Amino acid sequence: MQCDICLYRAPAGVAGHKTRHCPIREIECRYQLPKDNPFYLSGTCLNVYCVHNQCCPRCLMIGHTTHTLKLTSMRWKVTSNWRAVPETSAAMPPLDSRDFVCSLMTDQCVRRLLRSIQDLAL
């Protein structure tokens, strides 16, 4: 089993986690995206717990957290019922700082985050 978000593949005998339960399965609010973005949803976000209301502890900006992922067509696709789901491709590169909304997330931070996620899965 492989997670389509963090690309963690559990070794034999280890439970691991599926995409649905990935610890970093947090995407930017689709209602807050620019209208020309293919992931944009029109209307108002009514979820009071949505990431667009949260404050990032790293950069102190409101609208994302440290682990909020950008919705890009390289990593995500829109289903027929307008849900954003991860792309499933064997050639998907590992996550890096460009995949996160927070501009202060460095590649080193991302590698450390992925290592800790994999350690939790063991």
CSV table of N, CA and C in Angstrom, one decimal:
chain,number,residue,atom,x,y,z
A,1,MET,N,0.8,-1.2,0.0
A,1,MET,CA,0.0,0.0,0.0
A,1,MET,C,0.9,1.2,0.0
A,2,GLN,N,0.5,2.2,-0.8
A,2,GLN,CA,1.3,3.5,-0.9
A,2,GLN,C,0.4,4.6,-0.8
A,3,CYS,N,0.8,5.6,0.0
A,3,CYS,CA,0.1,6.9,0.2
A,3,CYS,C,0.3,7.7,-1.1
A,4,ASP,N,-0.7,8.2,-1.7
A,4,ASP,CA,-0.6,9.1,-2.9
A,4,ASP,C,-0.2,10.5,-2.6
A,5,ILE,N,-0.2,10.9,-1.3
A,5,ILE,CA,0.2,12.2,-1.0
A,5,ILE,C,1.7,12.3,-0.6
A,6,CYS,N,2.1,11.6,0.5
A,6,CYS,CA,3.5,11.6,0.9
A,6,CYS,C,4.3,10.5,0.3
A,7,LEU,N,3.7,9.7,-0.5
A,7,LEU,CA,4.4,8.6,-1.3
A,7,LEU,C,5.0,7.6,-0.4
A,8,TYR,N,4.6,7.4,0.9
A,8,TYR,CA,5.1,6.4,1.8
A,8,TYR,C,4.6,5.1,1.4
A,9,ARG,N,5.5,4.1,1.2
A,9,ARG,CA,5.1,2.8,0.9
A,9,ARG,C,5.5,1.9,2.1
A,10,ALA,N,4.6,1.3,2.7
A,10,ALA,CA,4.8,0.5,3.9
A,10,ALA,C,5.5,-0.8,3.6
A,11,PRO,N,6.5,-1.2,4.3
A,11,PRO,CA,7.2,-2.5,4.1
A,11,PRO,C,6.3,-3.6,4.5
A,12,ALA,N,6.6,-4.8,4.1
A,12,ALA,CA,5.8,-6.0,4.4
A,12,ALA,C,5.7,-6.1,5.9
A,13,GLY,N,4.4,-6.3,6.4
A,13,GLY,CA,4.2,-6.5,7.8
A,13,GLY,C,4.0,-5.2,8.6
A,14,VAL,N,4.0,-4.1,7.9
A,14,VAL,CA,3.8,-2.8,8.6
A,14,VAL,C,2.5,-2.2,8.0
A,15,ALA,N,1.6,-1.7,8.9
A,15,ALA,CA,0.3,-1.2,8.5
A,15,ALA,C,0.4,0.0,7.6
A,16,GLY,N,1.3,1.0,8.0
A,16,GLY,CA,1.4,2.2,7.1
A,16,GLY,C,0.1,3.0,7.2
A,17,HIS,N,-0.1,3.8,6.2
A,17,HIS,CA,-1.4,4.6,6.1
A,17,HIS,C,-1.8,4.7,4.6
A,18,LYS,N,-3.1,4.9,4.4
A,18,LYS,CA,-3.6,5.1,3.1
A,18,LYS,C,-3.7,6.6,2.9
A,19,THR,N,-4.0,7.0,1.7
A,19,THR,CA,-4.1,8.4,1.3
A,19,THR,C,-5.1,9.1,2.2
A,20,ARG,N,-6.2,8.5,2.4
A,20,ARG,CA,-7.3,9.1,3.2
A,20,ARG,C,-6.9,9.5,4.6
A,21,HIS,N,-5.9,8.8,5.2
A,21,HIS,CA,-5.4,9.0,6.5
A,21,HIS,C,-4.1,9.6,6.6
A,22,CYS,N,-3.5,10.1,5.6
A,22,CYS,CA,-2.2,10.8,5.6
A,22,CYS,C,-2.2,11.9,6.5
A,23,PRO,N,-1.2,12.0,7.4
A,23,PRO,CA,-1.1,13.1,8.4
A,23,PRO,C,-1.0,14.5,7.7
A,24,ILE,N,-0.6,14.6,6.5
A,24,ILE,CA,-0.5,15.9,5.9
A,24,ILE,C,-1.6,16.1,4.8
A,25,ARG,N,-2.7,15.4,4.9
A,25,ARG,CA,-3.8,15.6,4.0
A,25,ARG,C,-4.6,16.9,4.3
A,26,GLU,N,-4.0,18.0,4.1
A,26,GLU,CA,-4.6,19.3,4.3
A,26,GLU,C,-4.3,20.1,3.1
A,27,ILE,N,-5.3,20.5,2.4
A,27,ILE,CA,-5.1,21.3,1.2
A,27,ILE,C,-5.7,22.7,1.4
A,28,GLU,N,-5.2,23.6,0.6
A,28,GLU,CA,-5.7,25.0,0.7
A,28,GLU,C,-7.2,25.1,0.4
A,29,CYS,N,-7.8,26.1,0.9
A,29,CYS,CA,-9.3,26.2,0.8
A,29,CYS,C,-9.6,26.5,-0.7
A,30,ARG,N,-10.4,25.7,-1.3
A,30,ARG,CA,-10.7,25.9,-2.7
A,30,ARG,C,-11.6,27.1,-3.0
A,31,TYR,N,-12.3,27.6,-2.0
A,31,TYR,CA,-13.1,28.8,-2.1
A,31,TYR,C,-12.3,30.1,-2.1
A,32,GLN,N,-11.1,30.0,-1.6
A,32,GLN,CA,-10.2,31.2,-1.5
A,32,GLN,C,-9.2,31.3,-2.7
A,33,LEU,N,-9.3,30.3,-3.6
A,33,LEU,CA,-8.4,30.3,-4.8
A,33,LEU,C,-8.8,31.4,-5.8
A,34,PRO,N,-7.9,31.8,-6.7
A,34,PRO,CA,-8.3,32.7,-7.8
A,34,PRO,C,-9.3,32.1,-8.7
A,35,LYS,N,-10.2,32.8,-9.3
A,35,LYS,CA,-11.3,32.3,-10.1
A,35,LYS,C,-10.8,31.5,-11.3
A,36,ASP,N,-9.6,31.9,-11.8
A,36,ASP,CA,-9.1,31.2,-13.0
A,36,ASP,C,-8.3,29.9,-12.6
A,37,ASN,N,-8.2,29.5,-11.4
A,37,ASN,CA,-7.6,28.3,-10.9
A,37,ASN,C,-8.6,27.1,-11.2
A,38,PRO,N,-8.1,26.0,-11.8
A,38,PRO,CA,-9.0,24.9,-12.1
A,38,PRO,C,-9.6,24.2,-10.8
A,39,PHE,N,-9.1,24.5,-9.7
A,39,PHE,CA,-9.6,23.9,-8.4
A,39,PHE,C,-10.5,24.8,-7.7
A,40,TYR,N,-10.8,26.0,-8.2
A,40,TYR,CA,-11.6,27.0,-7.6
A,40,TYR,C,-13.0,26.5,-7.5
A,41,LEU,N,-13.6,26.8,-6.3
A,41,LEU,CA,-15.1,26.6,-6.1
A,41,LEU,C,-15.7,27.9,-5.8
A,42,SER,N,-16.8,28.2,-6.5
A,42,SER,CA,-17.5,29.5,-6.2
A,42,SER,C,-18.4,29.4,-5.0
A,43,GLY,N,-18.6,30.5,-4.4
A,43,GLY,CA,-19.4,30.5,-3.2
A,43,GLY,C,-18.6,30.9,-2.0
A,44,THR,N,-19.1,30.6,-0.8
A,44,THR,CA,-18.5,31.0,0.4
A,44,THR,C,-18.2,29.7,1.2
A,45,CYS,N,-17.0,29.6,1.8
A,45,CYS,CA,-16.7,28.5,2.6
A,45,CYS,C,-17.4,28.6,4.0
A,46,LEU,N,-18.2,27.7,4.3
A,46,LEU,CA,-18.9,27.7,5.6
A,46,LEU,C,-18.3,26.9,6.7
A,47,ASN,N,-17.2,26.3,6.5
A,47,ASN,CA,-16.5,25.5,7.5
A,47,ASN,C,-15.7,26.3,8.4
A,48,VAL,N,-16.2,26.5,9.6
A,48,VAL,CA,-15.4,27.3,10.6
A,48,VAL,C,-14.1,26.8,11.0
A,49,TYR,N,-13.9,25.5,10.7
A,49,TYR,CA,-12.6,24.8,11.0
A,49,TYR,C,-11.7,24.8,9.8
A,50,CYS,N,-12.1,25.4,8.7
A,50,CYS,CA,-11.3,25.4,7.5
A,50,CYS,C,-9.9,26.0,7.6
A,51,VAL,N,-9.0,25.5,6.8
A,51,VAL,CA,-7.6,26.0,6.9
A,51,VAL,C,-7.6,27.5,6.6
A,52,HIS,N,-8.5,28.1,5.9
A,52,HIS,CA,-8.4,29.5,5.6
A,52,HIS,C,-8.6,30.4,6.8
A,53,ASN,N,-9.1,29.8,7.9
A,53,ASN,CA,-9.3,30.5,9.2
A,53,ASN,C,-8.1,30.2,10.2
A,54,GLN,N,-7.2,29.4,9.8
A,54,GLN,CA,-6.1,29.0,10.7
A,54,GLN,C,-4.9,29.9,10.5
A,55,CYS,N,-4.1,30.0,11.5
A,55,CYS,CA,-2.8,30.8,11.5
A,55,CYS,C,-1.6,29.8,11.4
A,56,CYS,N,-0.8,30.1,10.5
A,56,CYS,CA,0.4,29.3,10.4
A,56,CYS,C,1.4,29.6,11.5
A,57,PRO,N,1.9,28.6,12.3
A,57,PRO,CA,2.8,28.9,13.3
A,57,PRO,C,4.2,29.3,12.8
A,58,ARG,N,4.5,29.0,11.6
A,58,ARG,CA,5.8,29.2,11.0
A,58,ARG,C,5.9,30.7,10.5
A,59,CYS,N,5.0,31.1,9.7
A,59,CYS,CA,5.1,32.5,9.2
A,59,CYS,C,4.1,33.5,9.8
A,60,LEU,N,3.2,33.0,10.6
A,60,LEU,CA,2.2,33.8,11.4
A,60,LEU,C,1.1,34.4,10.5
A,61,MET,N,1.0,33.9,9.2
A,61,MET,CA,-0.1,34.4,8.3
A,61,MET,C,-1.3,33.6,8.5
A,62,ILE,N,-2.5,34.2,8.3
A,62,ILE,CA,-3.8,33.5,8.4
A,62,ILE,C,-4.1,33.0,7.0
A,63,GLY,N,-4.6,31.8,6.9
A,63,GLY,CA,-5.0,31.2,5.7
A,63,GLY,C,-4.4,29.8,5.4
A,64,HIS,N,-3.5,29.4,6.2
A,64,HIS,CA,-2.9,28.1,6.0
A,64,HIS,C,-2.1,27.7,7.3
A,65,THR,N,-1.7,26.5,7.3
A,65,THR,CA,-0.8,26.0,8.4
A,65,THR,C,0.5,25.6,7.8
A,66,THR,N,1.4,25.1,8.6
A,66,THR,CA,2.7,24.6,8.1
A,66,THR,C,2.6,23.5,7.1
A,67,HIS,N,1.5,22.6,7.3
A,67,HIS,CA,1.4,21.4,6.5
A,67,HIS,C,0.4,21.6,5.3
A,68,THR,N,-0.1,22.8,5.1
A,68,THR,CA,-1.1,22.9,4.0
A,68,THR,C,-0.5,22.8,2.6
A,69,LEU,N,-1.0,21.9,1.8
A,69,LEU,CA,-0.5,21.6,0.5
A,69,LEU,C,-1.2,22.5,-0.5
A,70,LYS,N,-0.4,22.9,-1.6
A,70,LYS,CA,-1.0,23.7,-2.7
A,70,LYS,C,-1.7,22.7,-3.6
A,71,LEU,N,-2.8,23.2,-4.2
A,71,LEU,CA,-3.5,22.4,-5.2
A,71,LEU,C,-2.9,22.7,-6.6
A,72,THR,N,-2.1,21.8,-7.1
A,72,THR,CA,-1.5,22.0,-8.4
A,72,THR,C,-1.9,20.8,-9.3
A,73,SER,N,-2.0,21.1,-10.6
A,73,SER,CA,-2.4,20.1,-11.5
A,73,SER,C,-1.4,18.9,-11.6
A,74,MET,N,-0.2,19.2,-11.2
A,74,MET,CA,0.8,18.1,-11.2
A,74,MET,C,0.5,17.0,-10.2
A,75,ARG,N,0.0,17.4,-9.0
A,75,ARG,CA,-0.2,16.5,-7.9
A,75,ARG,C,-1.7,16.2,-7.6
A,76,TRP,N,-2.6,17.0,-8.1
A,76,TRP,CA,-4.0,16.8,-7.8
A,76,TRP,C,-4.9,16.9,-9.1
A,77,LYS,N,-6.0,16.3,-9.0
A,77,LYS,CA,-7.0,16.3,-10.1
A,77,LYS,C,-8.4,16.5,-9.5
A,78,VAL,N,-9.3,17.0,-10.3
A,78,VAL,CA,-10.7,17.2,-9.9
A,78,VAL,C,-11.5,16.1,-10.5
A,79,THR,N,-12.3,15.4,-9.6
A,79,THR,CA,-13.1,14.3,-10.1
A,79,THR,C,-14.4,14.8,-10.7
A,80,SER,N,-15.2,13.9,-11.2
A,80,SER,CA,-16.5,14.3,-11.9
A,80,SER,C,-17.5,15.0,-10.9
A,81,ASN,N,-17.3,14.7,-9.6
A,81,ASN,CA,-18.2,15.4,-8.6
A,81,ASN,C,-17.5,16.5,-7.9
A,82,TRP,N,-16.4,17.1,-8.5
A,82,TRP,CA,-15.7,18.3,-8.1
A,82,TRP,C,-14.9,18.1,-6.8
A,83,ARG,N,-14.5,16.9,-6.5
A,83,ARG,CA,-13.6,16.7,-5.4
A,83,ARG,C,-12.2,16.8,-5.8
A,84,ALA,N,-11.3,17.3,-5.0
A,84,ALA,CA,-9.8,17.3,-5.3
A,84,ALA,C,-9.2,16.1,-4.7
A,85,VAL,N,-8.6,15.3,-5.6
A,85,VAL,CA,-8.0,14.0,-5.1
A,85,VAL,C,-6.6,14.0,-5.7
A,86,PRO,N,-5.7,13.3,-5.0
A,86,PRO,CA,-4.3,13.2,-5.4
A,86,PRO,C,-4.2,12.4,-6.7
A,87,GLU,N,-3.3,12.9,-7.6
A,87,GLU,CA,-2.9,12.1,-8.8
A,87,GLU,C,-2.2,10.8,-8.4
A,88,THR,N,-2.5,9.8,-9.1
A,88,THR,CA,-1.8,8.5,-8.8
A,88,THR,C,-0.9,8.2,-10.0
A,89,SER,N,0.4,8.4,-9.8
A,89,SER,CA,1.3,8.1,-10.8
A,89,SER,C,2.6,7.5,-10.2
A,90,ALA,N,3.1,6.5,-10.9
A,90,ALA,CA,4.3,5.8,-10.4
A,90,ALA,C,5.5,6.8,-10.5
A,91,ALA,N,5.5,7.7,-11.4
A,91,ALA,CA,6.6,8.6,-11.6
A,91,ALA,C,6.5,9.9,-10.8
A,92,MET,N,5.6,10.0,-9.8
A,92,MET,CA,5.4,11.2,-9.0
A,92,MET,C,6.7,11.5,-8.2
A,93,PRO,N,7.2,12.7,-8.3
A,93,PRO,CA,8.4,13.0,-7.5
A,93,PRO,C,8.0,13.3,-6.0
A,94,PRO,N,9.0,13.1,-5.1
A,94,PRO,CA,8.6,13.3,-3.7
A,94,PRO,C,8.2,14.8,-3.5
A,95,LEU,N,7.5,15.0,-2.4
A,95,LEU,CA,7.1,16.4,-2.0
A,95,LEU,C,8.3,17.2,-1.8
A,96,ASP,N,8.2,18.5,-2.1
A,96,ASP,CA,9.3,19.5,-1.8
A,96,ASP,C,8.6,20.8,-1.4
A,97,SER,N,9.4,21.8,-1.1
A,97,SER,CA,8.9,23.1,-0.6
A,97,SER,C,7.9,23.7,-1.5
A,98,ARG,N,8.0,23.5,-2.8
A,98,ARG,CA,7.0,24.1,-3.7
A,98,ARG,C,5.6,23.6,-3.6
A,99,ASP,N,5.4,22.4,-2.9
A,99,ASP,CA,4.1,21.8,-2.8
A,99,ASP,C,3.4,22.3,-1.6
A,100,PHE,N,4.0,23.2,-0.8
A,100,PHE,CA,3.4,23.7,0.4
A,100,PHE,C,3.0,25.2,0.3
A,101,VAL,N,1.9,25.6,0.9
A,101,VAL,CA,1.5,27.0,0.8
A,101,VAL,C,2.4,27.9,1.5
A,102,CYS,N,2.9,27.5,2.7
A,102,CYS,CA,3.8,28.4,3.5
A,102,CYS,C,5.1,28.6,2.8
A,103,SER,N,5.4,29.8,2.6
A,103,SER,CA,6.7,30.2,1.8
A,103,SER,C,7.9,29.9,2.7
A,104,LEU,N,7.7,29.7,4.0
A,104,LEU,CA,8.9,29.4,4.8
A,104,LEU,C,9.2,28.0,5.0
A,105,MET,N,8.4,27.1,4.3
A,105,MET,CA,8.8,25.7,4.3
A,105,MET,C,9.9,25.4,3.4
A,106,THR,N,11.0,25.0,3.9
A,106,THR,CA,12.2,24.7,3.1
A,106,THR,C,12.2,23.2,2.7
A,107,ASP,N,13.0,22.8,1.7
A,107,ASP,CA,13.1,21.4,1.3
A,107,ASP,C,13.6,20.6,2.5
A,108,GLN,N,14.5,21.1,3.3
A,108,GLN,CA,14.9,20.4,4.5
A,108,GLN,C,13.8,20.2,5.5
A,109,CYS,N,12.9,21.2,5.7
A,109,CYS,CA,11.8,21.0,6.6
A,109,CYS,C,10.8,19.9,6.0
A,110,VAL,N,10.7,19.9,4.7
A,110,VAL,CA,9.8,18.9,4.1
A,110,VAL,C,10.4,17.5,4.3
A,111,ARG,N,11.7,17.3,4.1
A,111,ARG,CA,12.3,16.0,4.2
A,111,ARG,C,12.1,15.5,5.7
A,112,ARG,N,12.3,16.5,6.6
A,112,ARG,CA,12.2,16.1,8.1
A,112,ARG,C,10.7,15.7,8.4
A,113,LEU,N,9.8,16.5,7.8
A,113,LEU,CA,8.4,16.1,8.0
A,113,LEU,C,8.0,14.8,7.5
A,114,LEU,N,8.5,14.5,6.3
A,114,LEU,CA,8.2,13.2,5.6
A,114,LEU,C,8.9,12.0,6.4
A,115,ARG,N,10.1,12.3,6.9
A,115,ARG,CA,10.7,11.3,7.8
A,115,ARG,C,9.9,11.0,9.0
A,116,SER,N,9.4,12.0,9.7
A,116,SER,CA,8.7,11.8,10.9
A,116,SER,C,7.3,11.1,10.6
A,117,ILE,N,6.7,11.4,9.5
A,117,ILE,CA,5.5,10.7,9.1
A,117,ILE,C,5.8,9.2,8.9
A,118,GLN,N,6.9,8.9,8.2
A,118,GLN,CA,7.2,7.5,8.0
A,118,GLN,C,7.6,6.8,9.3
A,119,ASP,N,8.2,7.5,10.2
A,119,ASP,CA,8.5,6.9,11.5
A,119,ASP,C,7.3,6.6,12.3
A,120,LEU,N,6.3,7.5,12.2
A,120,LEU,CA,5.0,7.3,12.9
A,120,LEU,C,4.3,6.0,12.4
A,121,ALA,N,4.5,5.8,11.1
A,121,ALA,CA,3.7,4.6,10.4
A,121,ALA,C,4.3,3.3,10.8
A,122,LEU,N,5.5,3.3,11.4
A,122,LEU,CA,6.2,2.0,11.7
A,122,LEU,C,5.6,1.4,13.0
